[in-house]
Coordinates of C-alpha atoms in Angstrom, one line a residue:
M1 CA 110.0 124.8 125.5
R2 CA 107.8 122.6 124.1
V3 CA 107.1 123.1 120.1
R4 CA 103.4 122.3 118.9
P5 CA 102.1 121.7 115.7
R6 CA 99.5 123.8 114.2
P7 CA 95.9 123.0 115.4
G8 CA 95.0 121.1 112.1
V9 CA 98.1 119.1 112.1
E10 CA 97.8 118.4 115.7
A11 CA 94.4 116.7 115.3
L12 CA 95.7 114.1 112.4
R13 CA 96.1 110.8 113.2
A14 CA 99.6 109.5 111.8
Y15 CA 98.9 106.6 109.0
R16 CA 98.9 103.2 110.3
L17 CA 98.6 100.0 108.6
G18 CA 98.8 97.3 111.6
V19 CA 99.7 94.0 110.5
V20 CA 101.9 94.4 107.5
E21 CA 103.0 90.9 106.5
A22 CA 101.4 87.6 105.8
P23 CA 101.7 84.6 103.5
V24 CA 99.0 85.9 101.1
K25 CA 99.4 89.7 101.2
L26 CA 95.7 91.2 100.0
N27 CA 95.7 94.4 101.9
Q28 CA 97.2 97.0 99.9
N29 CA 95.8 96.9 96.5
E30 CA 99.5 96.5 95.0
C31 CA 99.8 94.7 91.4
P32 CA 100.5 90.6 92.0
Y33 CA 103.2 90.6 89.4
D34 CA 106.4 92.1 89.6
L35 CA 108.5 93.4 86.3
P36 CA 109.6 90.8 84.2
P37 CA 113.4 90.2 84.2
D38 CA 114.3 91.5 80.8
L39 CA 112.7 94.8 81.6
K40 CA 114.6 94.9 85.0
E41 CA 117.8 94.6 83.0
E42 CA 116.6 97.2 80.7
V43 CA 116.5 99.7 83.9
L44 CA 119.3 98.3 85.5
A45 CA 121.5 99.0 82.2
A46 CA 120.2 102.6 82.2
L47 CA 121.0 103.3 85.6
R48 CA 124.5 101.6 85.2
A49 CA 125.1 104.4 82.2
A50 CA 123.9 107.2 84.1
P51 CA 126.0 109.4 86.5
W52 CA 124.8 109.0 90.3
N53 CA 126.9 111.9 91.4
R54 CA 124.6 114.3 89.4
Y55 CA 120.9 115.2 90.2
P56 CA 118.3 113.6 88.1
P57 CA 116.5 115.4 85.2
M58 CA 115.0 118.3 87.3
R59 CA 111.4 117.7 85.5
A60 CA 112.0 114.2 84.6
D61 CA 111.6 115.0 80.9
R62 CA 112.0 111.7 79.3
C63 CA 109.6 109.7 82.0
R64 CA 107.1 112.7 81.5
E65 CA 107.4 112.1 77.4
A66 CA 106.7 108.4 78.3
V67 CA 104.1 108.6 80.5
A68 CA 102.3 111.7 78.3
S69 CA 102.4 109.3 75.5
S70 CA 100.7 106.8 77.5
C71 CA 98.1 109.2 78.4
G72 CA 97.6 110.3 74.6
V73 CA 98.5 114.0 75.7
P74 CA 101.3 116.4 75.0
P75 CA 104.2 116.6 77.5
D76 CA 103.3 120.0 78.7
H77 CA 99.9 118.3 80.3
V78 CA 102.0 116.3 82.5
L79 CA 103.8 116.6 85.8
V80 CA 105.7 114.0 87.3
T81 CA 105.8 113.7 91.1
N82 CA 107.3 111.8 94.0
G83 CA 104.1 109.2 94.3
S84 CA 100.4 110.6 93.4
N85 CA 100.4 111.8 97.1
E86 CA 103.0 114.6 96.6
A87 CA 100.5 115.5 93.4
I88 CA 97.6 115.7 95.7
L89 CA 99.4 117.8 98.1
A90 CA 100.9 120.1 95.6
L91 CA 97.3 120.7 93.9
F92 CA 95.8 121.5 97.6
Q93 CA 98.8 123.9 98.2
T94 CA 98.5 125.5 95.2
F95 CA 94.9 125.9 94.9
A96 CA 93.3 125.4 98.3
T97 CA 95.3 126.6 100.9
G98 CA 93.5 128.6 103.5
G99 CA 90.3 127.2 101.9
V100 CA 88.3 124.1 101.6
V101 CA 88.5 120.6 99.7
V102 CA 85.3 118.8 99.1
L103 CA 85.6 115.3 98.8
P104 CA 83.2 112.1 99.2
E105 CA 83.0 109.9 102.2
P106 CA 84.2 107.2 102.4
G107 CA 86.9 108.0 100.1
Y108 CA 90.7 107.6 99.7
S109 CA 91.8 108.1 103.4
M110 CA 94.9 110.3 102.8
A111 CA 93.0 112.8 100.9
P112 CA 91.6 114.6 104.2
A113 CA 95.2 114.5 105.7
L114 CA 96.7 115.9 102.7
A115 CA 94.1 118.9 102.7
V116 CA 95.2 119.6 106.1
A117 CA 98.9 119.4 105.4
A118 CA 98.5 121.8 102.6
G119 CA 96.4 124.3 105.2
A120 CA 92.8 123.6 103.9
R121 CA 89.8 122.0 105.5
P122 CA 88.5 118.9 104.4
H123 CA 84.9 118.8 104.1
G124 CA 83.4 115.7 103.5
V125 CA 80.2 114.7 101.4
P126 CA 78.6 111.3 102.1
L127 CA 78.3 108.8 99.1
R128 CA 75.0 107.5 98.0
S129 CA 73.4 104.6 99.7
D130 CA 74.6 102.5 96.5
L131 CA 78.1 103.9 97.0
T132 CA 78.1 105.8 94.0
V133 CA 79.3 109.6 93.8
D134 CA 76.7 112.3 94.8
A135 CA 77.6 115.0 92.2
Q136 CA 74.9 117.3 92.9
A137 CA 75.9 117.3 96.9
L138 CA 79.6 117.7 95.8
A139 CA 78.8 120.3 93.5
Q140 CA 76.5 122.2 96.1
A141 CA 79.0 122.1 98.6
A142 CA 81.8 123.1 96.3
Q143 CA 79.9 126.2 95.3
E144 CA 79.1 127.0 99.1
H145 CA 82.8 126.6 100.2
R146 CA 84.2 128.2 96.8
A147 CA 86.3 124.8 97.3
V148 CA 88.8 122.8 95.6
V149 CA 86.9 119.2 94.8
F150 CA 88.7 116.1 95.1
V151 CA 87.0 112.7 93.6
A152 CA 89.0 109.4 93.3
S153 CA 87.5 107.4 90.6
P154 CA 87.5 104.4 91.1
N155 CA 87.0 105.2 94.4
N156 CA 89.0 103.7 97.2
P157 CA 87.7 101.8 99.4
T158 CA 84.5 101.0 97.6
G159 CA 86.0 100.2 94.0
R160 CA 83.4 102.1 92.0
A161 CA 84.3 104.6 89.0
A162 CA 82.1 107.6 88.8
D163 CA 80.3 107.4 85.3
P164 CA 80.9 110.0 82.7
E165 CA 77.8 112.0 83.2
T166 CA 78.5 112.2 86.8
L167 CA 81.9 113.8 86.5
E168 CA 80.5 116.0 83.7
S169 CA 77.7 117.3 85.7
L170 CA 80.1 117.9 88.7
L171 CA 82.5 119.7 86.3
Q172 CA 79.9 122.0 85.1
R173 CA 79.1 123.3 88.2
A174 CA 82.3 123.1 90.4
P175 CA 83.4 126.8 90.7
G176 CA 87.0 125.9 90.8
L177 CA 89.4 122.9 90.1
V178 CA 88.3 119.4 90.1
V179 CA 91.0 116.5 91.1
V180 CA 90.0 113.0 89.8
D181 CA 92.4 110.7 91.0
E182 CA 92.4 107.9 88.9
A183 CA 95.1 105.6 90.5
Y184 CA 93.2 102.8 89.4
W185 CA 93.4 103.7 85.6
G186 CA 93.1 100.7 83.3
F187 CA 90.7 98.6 85.5
S188 CA 87.7 100.8 84.6
P189 CA 86.1 100.9 81.4
W190 CA 86.6 104.7 81.0
S191 CA 88.7 107.4 81.6
P192 CA 88.2 111.0 82.7
L193 CA 91.3 111.5 80.7
A194 CA 88.5 111.8 78.0
L195 CA 86.8 115.1 79.5
L196 CA 90.4 117.2 79.8
H197 CA 89.9 119.0 76.3
R198 CA 86.4 120.2 77.4
Y199 CA 87.3 121.3 81.2
P200 CA 90.3 123.2 81.8
H201 CA 89.7 122.9 85.4
L202 CA 90.2 119.3 85.6
A203 CA 93.4 117.7 87.0
V204 CA 93.4 113.7 86.7
L205 CA 96.0 112.1 88.8
R206 CA 97.7 108.7 87.7
T207 CA 100.2 106.6 89.6
A208 CA 102.6 103.7 88.6
S209 CA 101.8 101.7 91.3
K210 CA 98.8 99.8 90.3
A211 CA 98.7 99.0 86.4
F212 CA 102.3 99.3 86.1
G213 CA 103.2 97.2 89.2
L214 CA 105.8 99.9 90.6
A215 CA 104.5 100.7 93.7
G216 CA 108.3 100.3 94.9
A217 CA 109.3 103.3 92.4
R218 CA 106.7 105.9 94.1
V219 CA 105.8 107.9 90.7
G220 CA 102.8 109.4 90.1
W221 CA 101.8 112.2 87.3
I222 CA 99.2 115.0 87.1
V223 CA 97.3 115.3 83.6
A224 CA 96.0 118.6 83.2
H225 CA 95.6 122.0 81.1
P226 CA 99.3 123.3 80.8
E227 CA 98.6 126.4 82.9
V228 CA 97.5 124.1 85.8
V229 CA 100.6 122.3 85.3
D230 CA 102.8 125.5 85.3
A231 CA 101.4 126.5 88.5
V232 CA 101.8 123.3 90.5
G233 CA 105.3 123.0 88.9
R234 CA 106.4 126.3 90.9
V235 CA 105.2 124.4 94.4
L236 CA 106.8 121.5 93.6
P237 CA 110.7 120.9 94.7
P238 CA 113.1 120.5 91.9
Y239 CA 114.6 116.9 91.3
N240 CA 111.6 115.8 93.3
V241 CA 111.7 112.4 91.1
N242 CA 114.9 110.0 91.7
L243 CA 117.0 108.5 89.0
F244 CA 115.8 105.1 89.8
A245 CA 112.1 105.8 89.6
Q246 CA 112.5 108.0 86.5
A247 CA 114.0 105.0 84.7
T248 CA 111.8 102.3 85.9
V249 CA 108.7 104.2 84.8
E250 CA 109.9 105.4 81.5
A251 CA 110.8 101.6 80.9
A252 CA 107.4 100.6 81.8
A253 CA 105.5 103.4 79.8
R254 CA 107.3 102.3 76.6
R255 CA 106.1 98.8 77.2
P256 CA 102.1 99.2 76.8
E257 CA 101.5 95.9 75.9
L258 CA 102.9 94.4 79.1
V259 CA 100.7 96.9 81.0
A260 CA 97.5 95.8 79.0
Q261 CA 98.2 92.2 79.5
R262 CA 98.8 92.5 83.1
V263 CA 95.3 94.4 83.5
R264 CA 93.6 91.9 81.6
E265 CA 94.9 89.2 83.6
V266 CA 94.0 91.1 87.0
V267 CA 90.3 92.2 85.5
A268 CA 89.7 88.4 84.5
E269 CA 90.9 87.2 88.1
R270 CA 88.9 89.8 89.6
E271 CA 85.7 88.4 87.9
R272 CA 86.6 84.7 88.8
L273 CA 87.1 86.0 92.8
A274 CA 84.0 87.7 92.9
A275 CA 82.0 84.6 91.3
G276 CA 84.0 82.5 93.8
L277 CA 83.0 84.7 96.8
R278 CA 79.4 84.8 95.6
S279 CA 79.3 81.1 95.7
L280 CA 80.1 81.4 99.6
G281 CA 77.0 83.5 100.0
V282 CA 79.5 86.7 100.4
Q283 CA 77.9 90.1 98.9
V284 CA 80.4 91.5 96.5
F285 CA 80.2 95.2 95.5
P286 CA 80.9 96.2 91.9
S287 CA 84.5 97.0 91.1
D288 CA 86.2 98.9 88.5
A289 CA 89.6 98.7 90.3
N290 CA 91.9 95.8 91.2
F291 CA 90.1 95.1 94.4
L292 CA 86.7 94.0 95.6
L293 CA 84.8 95.5 98.4
I294 CA 82.7 92.7 100.2
R295 CA 80.3 92.5 103.3
V296 CA 80.3 89.4 105.7
R297 CA 78.5 88.6 108.8
D298 CA 81.2 90.0 110.9
A299 CA 84.0 92.0 109.5
Q300 CA 86.6 91.9 112.5
E301 CA 86.1 88.3 113.4
T302 CA 86.6 87.2 109.6
F303 CA 89.8 89.5 109.3
A304 CA 91.3 87.7 112.3
R305 CA 90.3 84.2 111.0
L306 CA 91.9 85.0 107.7
L307 CA 94.8 86.4 109.3
E308 CA 95.0 83.0 111.5
R309 CA 95.3 81.2 107.7
G310 CA 98.0 83.5 106.6
V311 CA 95.7 85.8 104.5
L312 CA 95.9 89.2 105.0
V313 CA 93.2 91.7 103.9
R314 CA 92.2 94.9 104.9
D315 CA 89.3 95.8 107.5
V316 CA 87.1 99.0 106.5
S317 CA 84.2 98.1 108.4
R318 CA 84.6 101.3 110.4
F319 CA 84.4 103.5 107.4
P320 CA 81.0 105.5 107.0
L321 CA 78.3 103.1 105.1
L322 CA 80.7 100.1 105.1
A323 CA 79.7 98.1 108.3
G324 CA 80.6 94.5 107.9
C325 CA 83.1 95.3 105.1
L326 CA 86.6 94.0 104.0
R327 CA 88.7 95.0 101.0
V328 CA 90.3 92.4 99.1
T329 CA 93.0 92.8 96.7
V330 CA 93.1 90.7 93.6
G331 CA 96.0 88.6 93.7
T332 CA 97.6 85.8 91.5
P333 CA 95.1 82.8 90.9
A334 CA 97.1 80.7 93.8
E335 CA 96.7 83.7 96.3
N336 CA 93.2 84.3 95.2
D337 CA 92.3 80.5 95.8
A338 CA 94.2 80.5 99.0
F339 CA 92.1 83.5 100.3
L340 CA 88.8 81.8 99.1
E341 CA 89.9 78.5 101.0
A342 CA 90.7 80.4 104.3
L343 CA 87.6 82.5 104.0
R344 CA 85.6 79.2 103.6
A345 CA 87.2 77.7 106.8
A346 CA 86.5 80.8 108.7
Q347 CA 82.9 80.5 107.5
E348 CA 82.9 77.0 108.9
V349 CA 84.3 78.0 112.2
A350 CA 81.8 81.1 112.7
V351 CA 78.9 78.7 112.2

């Protein structure tokens, strides 16, 4: 007998990345800097001292306390997860199963799939022509469908953060939970965490992958009202964050000066890279993240020419509103220079 998935899952496309390696890898919005050796040694010492034959702390208590402190909230406002995708899935399972999730398009590509995985129906709302969030249209759709709202701010792949007035307008009109995925926290001039005390139906998501530079650890966390945290905690499996991940994120969270310095370096490189791209006649969209969205004459051809020269970026030209666009992670100064040189050469070939 053939076993078939339920209809929503059967229609999903598996997440595929295509080319995954190149000498200059600027396609996944990773932090260009690894943890310093002394911090790695601190983590390894903690792991050597811990029993590996026992389960880790069930709710990652010490890690939770560390990231709560970094967010300026009490620990009961935080739930640590196995990456922010687990956080998104758990929130949808808790508040949206059997219902609708309203979300901007284009936006974080995993969010619609996670809505389907949770037994909900994703409902896309187009961004404005300037690639900013249309709060009025999102709120209207949320009211119509009695839906959970999901917004990434800064948005991926566009790089723009929703301004405080836009998010407040949405929060004031949304009939239920509003999830703001702040994966690119630190790179934006403001944080939606500032709105938490006024809106108990707001849940903010953060990840260790970007500002902390810990994509390999796979840790995220939900920051929300304790009632939301408690409800989602009932859905999550116990011991969901492994020993290595807990120790690594705890150590990084207790070094805010290191994180702040990394963010400053990336933001400075982001502005330098943007200026270099503009000097080549490339359209560069405003960014509040650790990547740039650019528009070129032929995205697919440019992507291929860059890859020939050892530079891997992300082709997002098939996304709504993003014809001709590529997404480029801000790398190290050397990586960014290599990208600019490869792009210059690609343009010369195309002429």
